[in-house]
Amino acid sequence: MKKTFVLLGILMLTAMQVLADSPKPYKLKVLTFEDADAKSGFRALAEGQYRRQNLYYVYDEYYSDSDYDDYYYDDYGEDPEPYSNPWTSLIDNPQMYGSLLYTNSYGSYDPIYWWYDGGNTGLRSPTVLSDFWNSGHAISHYGSADYMTYGDYTSQLTVYQAGDNSLRTSGCGHNGSDNFCIHFGYIDGYGTASSTGDLPRITFEDGVARVIDHMYVAPTTYTYRAYAAGDAMGLVAPSDPEDQVWIEAYGYKSQQEIDDDEPSVSTNFYLINGADEVVTDWTKWDLSVLGEVVAVAFNLNGSDFAHMGSNLVYPGYFAYDDVAVQFPRWSYSRDGLTPGRYGTICLPRDIKAGDYEGAEFYKVVDRTPDWIELEEVTSLTAGQAYIYKATATTFTVYSDDEEDKVAEPAEASTANVLQGVFAEAHPTTGWILNNNKLHPCAGNTHTVEANRAYLTELIPAVSEPVPGRRRIQLPIQQTPTELQDVDGQDAQTQKLIENGILYIKQNGYKYDVRGRIVK
């Protein structure tokens, strides 16, 4: 029983590992807010009072009138200062009434602050109009655990981090990074937001719906003080043990949903869920449950944060960092396969080890008129032709490359007798391998499909068997012939050892290790 249990455990672990290691049909691009991660296409605006002083940061052509000539910026990485720190340059100091987020021009609704993660996730922040006190998303690097000292509106950009009471400006982001973002905005029925349509939201600039996989969130010192000790202005009383505070995320699937203010999906994250569940550090929030969205609006809500009988949730801040977005990967699939059967493949992009499922891949290392010898590969090179053996009814390969790496596949040589094709081809010599049958090429009577290959007439020098290689019997005839796998991998194959010599018995024939019939 003990051995059976151990074996079962191993089998279960192996199955779980295979499931965990399965390639994903998408890759993640992450918005980190770190200067070093800004890509070509990054743009932002942070002007505030600088607008009057002609000292502002403008990165978008829309704002490139004559007043902005000295600071016009369009493509990150090409211009000198002040763009060497693109994200950090968006951090205001002081945190309240700073010159980037506030204009001291009440009633003005000109854009004064926004950012766009161009060249990466494609996410854009809401545009701040008429100062940050009307809601928005601001870049920050402030952090402290002293929520009594830094727990009011003058420290509105400070993230709460247990352990260090000093006010720091580095290492306060998720995973010890420097920068992050502060959300401010909530539905209060007054000036900040009266519905989800008034809430600050991040959007995909190009209007394409994508899955936001996750982000990391944390409370600010201002918000943390409100539910831990009551806010400094006396607007919020200390929370009781049953109180809850949560962030609401509303997903918009289309521009029409935005226009109609009708988000179709939502999910919540609890910053506090009773006295025993209080978030005090960066915590991952799964947003993939929203599915593909063009925008997500955020609201801070609570169970007992009332002021003057209203449903005011005060203060309405939280911090977020490392927003991961799913981008579909290039893929190539073949279905309708029979496990154990062979075929050919030739792809225009490199495929990394582990980025495929449903097949084993081999290159040809030797061939005679009687057999070919294969060597397994764990990654594929663009333009190189390979033989595959199906291990499932469908196989799929994935690549992160944005564009095809080669214009034409490599031609066959003595190192590999497979000729690859990217488009449909009609070879006049060689053999087509299809459904475990060799078809001699004869003009246009046989067709090689796109992203496939065929065997040429080349006959390399015969080499000695090498461990790890497989020999596949390929009788050369003028009629389609079944391939015979003689390496002992198929269920109908038997391995025999006679007088210390290994033989393979299959379909009534006995083969030596070179794949030749032994009489």
XYZ file of C-alpha atoms in Angstrom:
519
model
C 0.000 0.000 0.000
C 2.799 2.360 0.834
C 4.443 1.937 -2.560
C 1.122 2.408 -4.320
C 0.494 5.600 -2.356
C 3.916 6.976 -3.218
C 3.457 6.151 -6.880
C 0.048 7.799 -6.900
C 1.504 10.878 -5.256
C 4.228 11.048 -7.875
C 1.704 10.690 -10.672
C -0.487 13.418 -9.188
C 2.492 15.713 -8.717
C 3.638 15.080 -12.272
C 0.176 15.862 -13.630
C 0.008 19.049 -11.606
C 3.483 20.057 -12.779
C 2.559 19.466 -16.426
C -0.574 21.549 -15.949
C 1.386 24.331 -14.275
C 4.054 24.299 -16.981
C 1.629 24.414 -19.916
C 2.416 27.355 -22.182
C 0.059 30.317 -21.925
C -1.565 31.834 -25.035
C -0.596 35.294 -23.832
C 2.365 37.214 -22.459
C 2.248 39.812 -19.720
C 3.385 43.392 -20.148
C 3.713 45.199 -16.830
C 3.254 48.869 -16.026
C 5.848 49.410 -13.272
C 6.023 53.243 -13.169
C 9.822 52.910 -13.072
C 11.903 55.274 -15.207
C 14.040 52.481 -16.628
C 10.937 50.687 -17.937
C 9.503 53.575 -19.954
C 9.285 52.628 -23.628
C 9.231 54.497 -26.902
C 5.747 55.960 -27.114
C 5.514 57.038 -23.465
C 3.750 60.395 -23.081
C 2.578 62.455 -20.137
C 1.469 65.879 -19.035
C 2.197 67.399 -15.619
C 2.003 71.145 -15.659
C -0.242 72.756 -13.014
C 1.234 76.092 -11.957
C 4.188 75.453 -14.269
C 1.886 76.358 -17.122
C 2.060 80.025 -16.181
C 5.766 79.858 -15.450
C 6.594 78.160 -18.765
C 8.173 75.308 -16.770
C 6.113 72.257 -17.472
C 6.469 68.720 -18.789
C 4.652 68.024 -22.031
C 5.085 64.771 -23.954
C 2.201 64.783 -26.437
C 1.966 66.471 -29.822
C -1.522 67.693 -28.934
C 0.108 70.185 -26.552
C 2.938 71.228 -28.876
C 1.916 74.820 -29.588
C 4.492 77.606 -29.507
C 4.346 77.900 -25.719
C 5.620 74.342 -25.425
C 8.385 74.299 -28.005
C 11.211 73.955 -25.496
C 9.588 70.964 -23.759
C 7.699 69.233 -26.541
C 8.300 65.506 -26.379
C 6.935 62.718 -28.543
C 9.166 59.648 -28.514
C 10.730 58.634 -25.218
C 14.457 58.047 -25.266
C 15.530 60.655 -27.811
C 15.300 63.958 -25.949
C 17.555 65.345 -23.178
C 16.515 66.477 -19.673
C 13.982 66.659 -18.098
C 12.967 63.386 -19.744
C 15.710 61.193 -18.283
C 13.307 60.471 -15.390
C 9.946 60.381 -17.172
C 7.889 58.772 -14.398
C 9.691 60.387 -11.469
C 9.231 63.791 -13.112
C 5.479 63.324 -12.617
C 5.758 63.154 -8.792
C 4.541 66.313 -7.097
C 6.251 68.006 -4.136
C 4.598 69.003 -1.878
C 1.983 66.268 -2.015
C -0.935 68.692 -1.558
C -1.180 71.932 -3.543
C 1.955 70.994 -5.451
C 2.728 72.728 -8.704
C 2.086 69.668 -10.914
C -1.378 68.645 -9.668
C -2.824 72.049 -8.762
C -3.219 75.282 -10.729
C -4.664 77.637 -8.081
C -7.184 78.519 -10.762
C -10.473 77.273 -9.379
C -13.069 76.589 -12.024
C -10.566 76.048 -14.822
C -11.124 72.751 -16.636
C -8.019 72.616 -18.778
C -6.042 69.329 -18.719
C -3.239 69.636 -16.190
C -2.067 66.052 -15.554
C -2.151 62.611 -17.195
C 0.195 59.809 -18.241
C 0.233 57.226 -21.035
C 2.243 53.990 -20.925
C 2.836 53.957 -24.676
C 4.994 51.240 -26.192
C 4.137 48.916 -23.308
C 0.714 48.213 -21.776
C -1.018 51.030 -23.651
C -2.813 52.118 -20.470
C -3.645 55.764 -19.940
C -4.621 57.526 -16.744
C -7.673 59.764 -16.391
C -7.060 63.397 -17.258
C -6.970 65.633 -14.195
C -9.131 68.692 -14.741
C -9.174 71.677 -12.410
C -6.800 70.220 -9.826
C -6.330 66.806 -8.207
C -8.960 67.400 -5.514
C -11.527 66.483 -8.186
C -10.017 62.956 -8.475
C -7.378 61.342 -10.661
C -4.308 59.099 -10.693
C -0.971 60.587 -9.600
C 2.511 59.069 -9.655
C 4.207 58.868 -6.243
C 7.219 57.530 -4.369
C 6.326 58.493 -0.787
C 5.894 55.833 1.893
C 5.680 55.554 5.686
C 4.253 53.459 8.515
C 3.568 56.514 10.685
C -0.070 57.023 9.765
C -0.647 59.386 12.701
C 1.987 61.828 11.417
C 1.458 61.258 7.675
C -2.222 60.353 7.779
C -3.990 63.469 6.563
C -4.688 65.130 3.237
C -1.301 66.877 3.164
C 0.264 63.394 2.775
C -2.235 62.209 0.187
C 0.442 60.538 -1.990
C 1.969 58.434 0.815
C 1.514 54.649 0.766
C 1.193 52.853 4.103
C 3.964 50.343 4.811
C 4.271 48.720 8.210
C 7.649 48.877 9.922
C 9.311 52.188 9.037
C 7.946 55.411 10.504
C 10.136 57.744 8.455
C 8.845 59.390 5.288
C 10.769 57.702 2.491
C 10.972 58.418 -1.239
C 12.564 55.187 -2.467
C 11.854 51.480 -2.160
C 8.196 52.061 -1.297
C 6.666 50.440 -4.388
C 5.750 46.803 -4.816
C 8.713 44.473 -4.534
C 10.955 47.308 -3.333
C 10.589 49.445 -6.448
C 10.577 53.223 -6.181
C 7.466 54.467 -7.963
C 3.781 53.597 -7.905
C 0.448 55.313 -8.517
C -2.167 56.842 -6.196
C -5.874 56.628 -7.022
C -8.160 59.292 -5.619
C -11.883 59.171 -6.308
C -15.092 57.766 -4.867
C -18.840 58.032 -5.293
C -20.060 60.494 -2.685
C -23.048 62.107 -4.310
C -21.338 65.472 -4.133
C -18.481 66.959 -6.135
C -16.158 63.981 -6.573
C -18.401 61.426 -8.300
C -22.136 60.830 -8.409
C -22.000 57.635 -10.511
C -19.533 55.135 -11.959
C -19.232 57.367 -15.006
C -17.588 60.051 -12.862
C -15.025 57.726 -11.312
C -11.365 57.854 -12.359
C -10.553 55.018 -14.736
C -7.586 53.615 -16.594
C -8.200 53.016 -20.286
C -6.497 51.428 -23.264
C -5.563 54.357 -25.473
C -6.121 52.447 -28.717
C -9.625 51.338 -27.687
C -8.754 47.634 -27.977
C -10.264 45.445 -25.242
C -7.667 43.446 -23.303
C -7.461 41.420 -20.110
C -5.837 43.216 -17.181
C -4.362 40.208 -15.434
C -3.650 41.751 -12.031
C -2.263 44.684 -10.115
C -0.816 45.140 -6.631
C -2.688 47.396 -4.224
C -2.051 48.883 -0.772
C -3.725 51.478 1.474
C -2.384 54.993 1.777
C -1.473 56.359 5.198
C -4.455 58.711 4.913
C -6.916 55.874 4.247
C -5.279 53.602 6.814
C -5.614 56.218 9.548
C -9.286 56.716 8.727
C -10.200 53.119 9.548
C -7.549 52.632 12.239
C -7.898 55.824 14.284
C -10.346 58.127 12.524
C -9.228 60.783 10.097
C -7.402 63.881 11.336
C -10.268 66.208 10.378
C -12.796 64.354 12.508
C -14.920 63.439 9.491
C -14.546 59.703 10.061
C -14.704 57.872 13.377
C -12.382 54.929 14.120
C -13.702 51.670 12.652
C -15.239 48.974 14.794
C -14.165 45.292 14.568
C -16.834 44.481 11.992
C -16.106 47.297 9.531
C -15.106 46.673 5.961
C -13.350 48.804 3.361
C -13.051 47.659 -0.206
C -12.024 48.792 -3.677
C -14.560 48.305 -6.456
C -13.411 47.774 -10.042
C -15.951 48.302 -12.828
C -15.061 46.934 -16.245
C -16.258 48.452 -19.522
C -16.291 46.027 -22.441
C -16.745 48.649 -25.158
C -16.842 52.354 -25.835
C -20.626 52.072 -25.963
C -20.677 50.895 -22.342
C -18.551 53.920 -21.434
C -20.866 56.273 -23.337
C -23.919 54.753 -21.632
C -22.181 54.562 -18.222
C -23.112 50.883 -18.004
C -20.126 48.778 -16.936
C -21.025 45.120 -17.463
C -18.592 43.472 -15.020
C -17.169 44.248 -11.599
C -15.049 42.780 -8.815
C -13.990 43.882 -5.323
C -10.832 43.836 -3.239
C -11.027 44.178 0.554
C -8.471 46.443 2.195
C -10.145 45.643 5.515
C -12.561 42.791 6.138
C -13.043 42.832 9.879
C -10.345 43.395 12.439
C -8.465 40.192 11.545
C -8.123 40.908 7.799
C -6.361 44.221 7.298
C -4.041 44.835 4.339
C -0.813 46.475 5.469
C 1.453 45.779 2.489
C 1.334 45.392 -1.269
C -1.134 42.624 -2.144
C -1.993 41.076 -5.503
C -5.468 41.745 -6.895
C -6.673 39.404 -9.656
C -8.476 41.494 -12.271
C -8.601 38.818 -14.973
C -12.135 37.958 -13.789
C -13.274 41.118 -15.590
C -12.292 39.566 -18.918
C -11.419 41.774 -21.883
C -12.145 45.425 -21.137
C -11.380 48.782 -22.743
C -11.435 50.590 -19.386
C -11.682 49.972 -15.645
C -13.086 52.515 -13.163
C -12.255 52.330 -9.455
C -14.242 53.321 -6.385
C -13.372 53.116 -2.691
C -16.262 51.966 -0.533
C -16.870 51.012 3.080
C -19.473 49.648 5.455
C -19.439 52.370 8.118
C -17.667 55.432 6.778
C -20.547 57.904 6.984
C -20.316 61.663 7.287
C -23.330 63.828 8.038
C -25.676 61.018 7.066
C -24.321 60.668 3.547
C -22.727 57.612 1.963
C -19.397 59.416 1.893
C -16.384 57.139 1.895
C -13.614 59.341 3.125
C -10.803 59.497 2.283
C -11.033 57.850 -1.147
C -7.413 56.858 -1.777
C -5.511 53.643 -2.480
C -2.118 52.884 -4.046
C -1.471 50.513 -6.943
C 1.604 49.210 -8.750
C 2.782 46.651 -11.330
C -0.319 46.489 -13.513
C 0.000 43.384 -15.724
C -1.852 43.214 -19.052
C -2.337 40.102 -21.178
C -1.250 40.391 -24.810
C -2.053 37.460 -27.135
C 0.983 35.544 -28.347
C 1.540 34.496 -31.925
C 0.591 30.844 -32.273
C 0.443 28.063 -34.828
C -1.774 25.013 -34.369
C -2.561 21.793 -36.156
C -5.538 19.680 -35.170
C -7.124 16.424 -36.246
C -3.875 14.596 -35.463
C -3.397 11.021 -34.331
C -0.991 10.595 -31.410
C 2.104 8.721 -32.559
C 1.883 9.906 -36.166
C 4.576 12.043 -37.787
C 4.500 15.231 -39.836
C 6.687 18.207 -40.745
C 6.816 21.817 -39.629
C 8.678 25.012 -40.557
C 7.846 28.268 -38.752
C 8.836 31.912 -39.318
C 9.493 32.573 -35.616
C 11.708 31.116 -32.920
C 9.929 28.873 -30.413
C 11.441 28.615 -26.948
C 11.626 25.426 -24.938
C 8.338 24.866 -23.136
C 6.376 27.122 -25.492
C 4.593 24.247 -27.203
C 2.294 21.384 -26.336
C 0.922 18.296 -28.059
C 4.033 17.275 -29.988
C 7.672 16.250 -29.889
C 10.045 17.874 -32.408
C 13.065 16.396 -34.190
C 15.689 17.387 -36.697
C 17.039 14.945 -39.255
C 20.684 14.124 -38.599
C 21.152 11.178 -40.973
C 19.437 9.429 -43.876
C 20.032 6.514 -46.204
C 17.679 5.014 -48.773
C 16.431 2.762 -45.974
C 15.918 4.999 -42.934
C 16.272 8.449 -41.415
C 17.776 9.217 -38.027
C 16.226 11.906 -35.835
C 17.481 13.897 -32.866
C 14.970 15.495 -30.532
C 15.048 19.297 -30.101
C 13.437 21.316 -27.330
C 13.326 24.666 -29.141
C 12.688 25.629 -32.745
C 14.630 28.082 -34.892
C 12.809 30.315 -37.353
C 13.088 29.049 -40.908
C 14.389 25.624 -39.900
C 12.363 22.573 -40.916
C 11.595 19.814 -38.409
C 9.721 16.546 -38.105
C 7.147 16.361 -35.334
C 5.496 13.423 -33.632
C 2.002 14.151 -32.353
C 1.374 13.369 -28.685
C -2.198 14.712 -28.767
C -4.900 15.378 -31.324
C -3.799 19.034 -31.513
C -0.446 20.659 -31.080
C 0.184 24.368 -30.642
C 3.378 26.416 -30.578
C 3.687 29.966 -29.218
C 6.106 32.835 -29.852
C 6.627 36.256 -28.267
C 8.167 37.727 -31.412
C 6.183 40.676 -32.772
C 7.250 40.008 -36.372
C 8.470 37.114 -38.482
C 12.200 36.681 -37.971
C 13.016 35.340 -41.445
C 11.651 36.079 -44.893
C 12.317 32.610 -46.319
C 13.057 29.232 -44.724
C 16.518 27.784 -44.909
C 17.180 25.398 -47.776
C 17.934 21.761 -47.225
C 21.541 20.743 -46.742
C 23.520 17.704 -45.731
C 22.950 18.796 -42.126
C 19.186 18.530 -42.527
C 17.433 16.910 -45.467
C 14.187 18.738 -44.784
C 13.216 21.624 -47.081
C 10.916 24.102 -45.328
C 8.147 26.187 -46.900
C 6.180 29.172 -45.542
C 3.609 29.121 -48.337
C 1.986 26.311 -50.293
C 4.604 24.590 -52.477
C 4.742 21.915 -55.226
C 8.166 20.270 -55.086
C 9.268 18.178 -58.068
C 11.764 15.981 -56.225
C 11.922 14.336 -52.828
C 9.114 12.943 -50.677
C 6.192 14.447 -48.803
C 5.576 13.072 -45.314
C 1.868 13.062 -44.572
C -0.097 11.005 -42.054
C 2.794 8.586 -41.634
C 3.072 7.964 -45.355
C 5.806 8.932 -47.812
C 4.520 10.330 -51.083
C 7.096 10.647 -53.886
C 6.966 14.151 -55.375
C 5.871 14.266 -59.009
C 5.343 17.741 -60.341
C 2.181 19.334 -59.007
C 0.446 16.120 -58.019
C 1.524 16.570 -54.392
C 1.256 19.757 -52.375
C 3.175 20.897 -49.322
C 0.978 23.059 -47.116
C 2.189 26.336 -45.621
C 4.503 26.125 -42.599
C 5.421 22.553 -43.532
C 8.429 20.820 -45.074
C 9.372 17.927 -47.328
C 12.320 15.532 -47.620
C 14.867 16.230 -50.342
C 16.998 13.858 -52.400
C 20.104 14.561 -50.327
C 21.781 11.557 -48.713
C 24.220 12.508 -45.919
C 27.057 10.265 -44.878
C 25.945 7.431 -42.595
C 26.901 7.956 -38.956
C 26.974 5.602 -36.015
C 23.953 5.594 -33.674
C 24.107 8.223 -30.925
C 22.254 7.970 -27.601
C 19.125 10.091 -27.625
C 18.540 9.732 -31.357
C 15.670 7.840 -32.937
C 15.621 5.938 -36.207
C 12.487 5.863 -38.303
C 12.191 3.231 -41.052
C 11.488 4.855 -44.417
C 11.329 2.273 -47.213
C 11.798 4.009 -50.530
C 8.997 2.952 -52.886
C 6.916 4.615 -55.572
C 3.700 4.092 -53.649
C 2.699 5.592 -50.297
C 4.243 3.532 -47.514
C 3.465 3.358 -43.803
C 6.256 4.699 -41.591
C 7.618 2.168 -39.148
C 8.789 3.523 -35.798
C 11.453 1.055 -34.696
C 12.791 2.715 -31.566
C 10.487 0.927 -29.139
C 8.253 3.904 -28.322
C 5.003 2.617 -29.851
C 2.649 0.285 -28.008
C 2.939 -2.425 -30.649
C 6.727 -2.487 -30.471
C 8.683 -5.007 -28.406
C 12.322 -4.764 -27.377
C 14.327 -8.009 -27.399
C 17.750 -8.752 -26.022
C 19.342 -11.862 -27.507
C 22.926 -12.781 -26.593
C 23.397 -9.290 -25.215
C 22.281 -7.609 -28.453
C 19.233 -5.311 -28.569
C 16.633 -5.946 -31.274
C 13.259 -4.361 -32.009
C 10.314 -6.557 -32.999
C 7.392 -4.894 -34.708
C 4.703 -5.976 -37.191
C 6.233 -9.424 -37.478
C 9.732 -8.172 -38.283
C 12.863 -7.946 -36.167
C 15.134 -4.900 -36.572
C 18.611 -4.131 -35.331
C 19.466 -0.823 -33.658
C 20.164 0.681 -37.082
C 16.579 0.000 -38.120
C 17.415 -2.774 -40.593
C 15.462 -5.990 -40.832
C 17.259 -8.950 -39.271
C 16.528 -12.295 -40.931
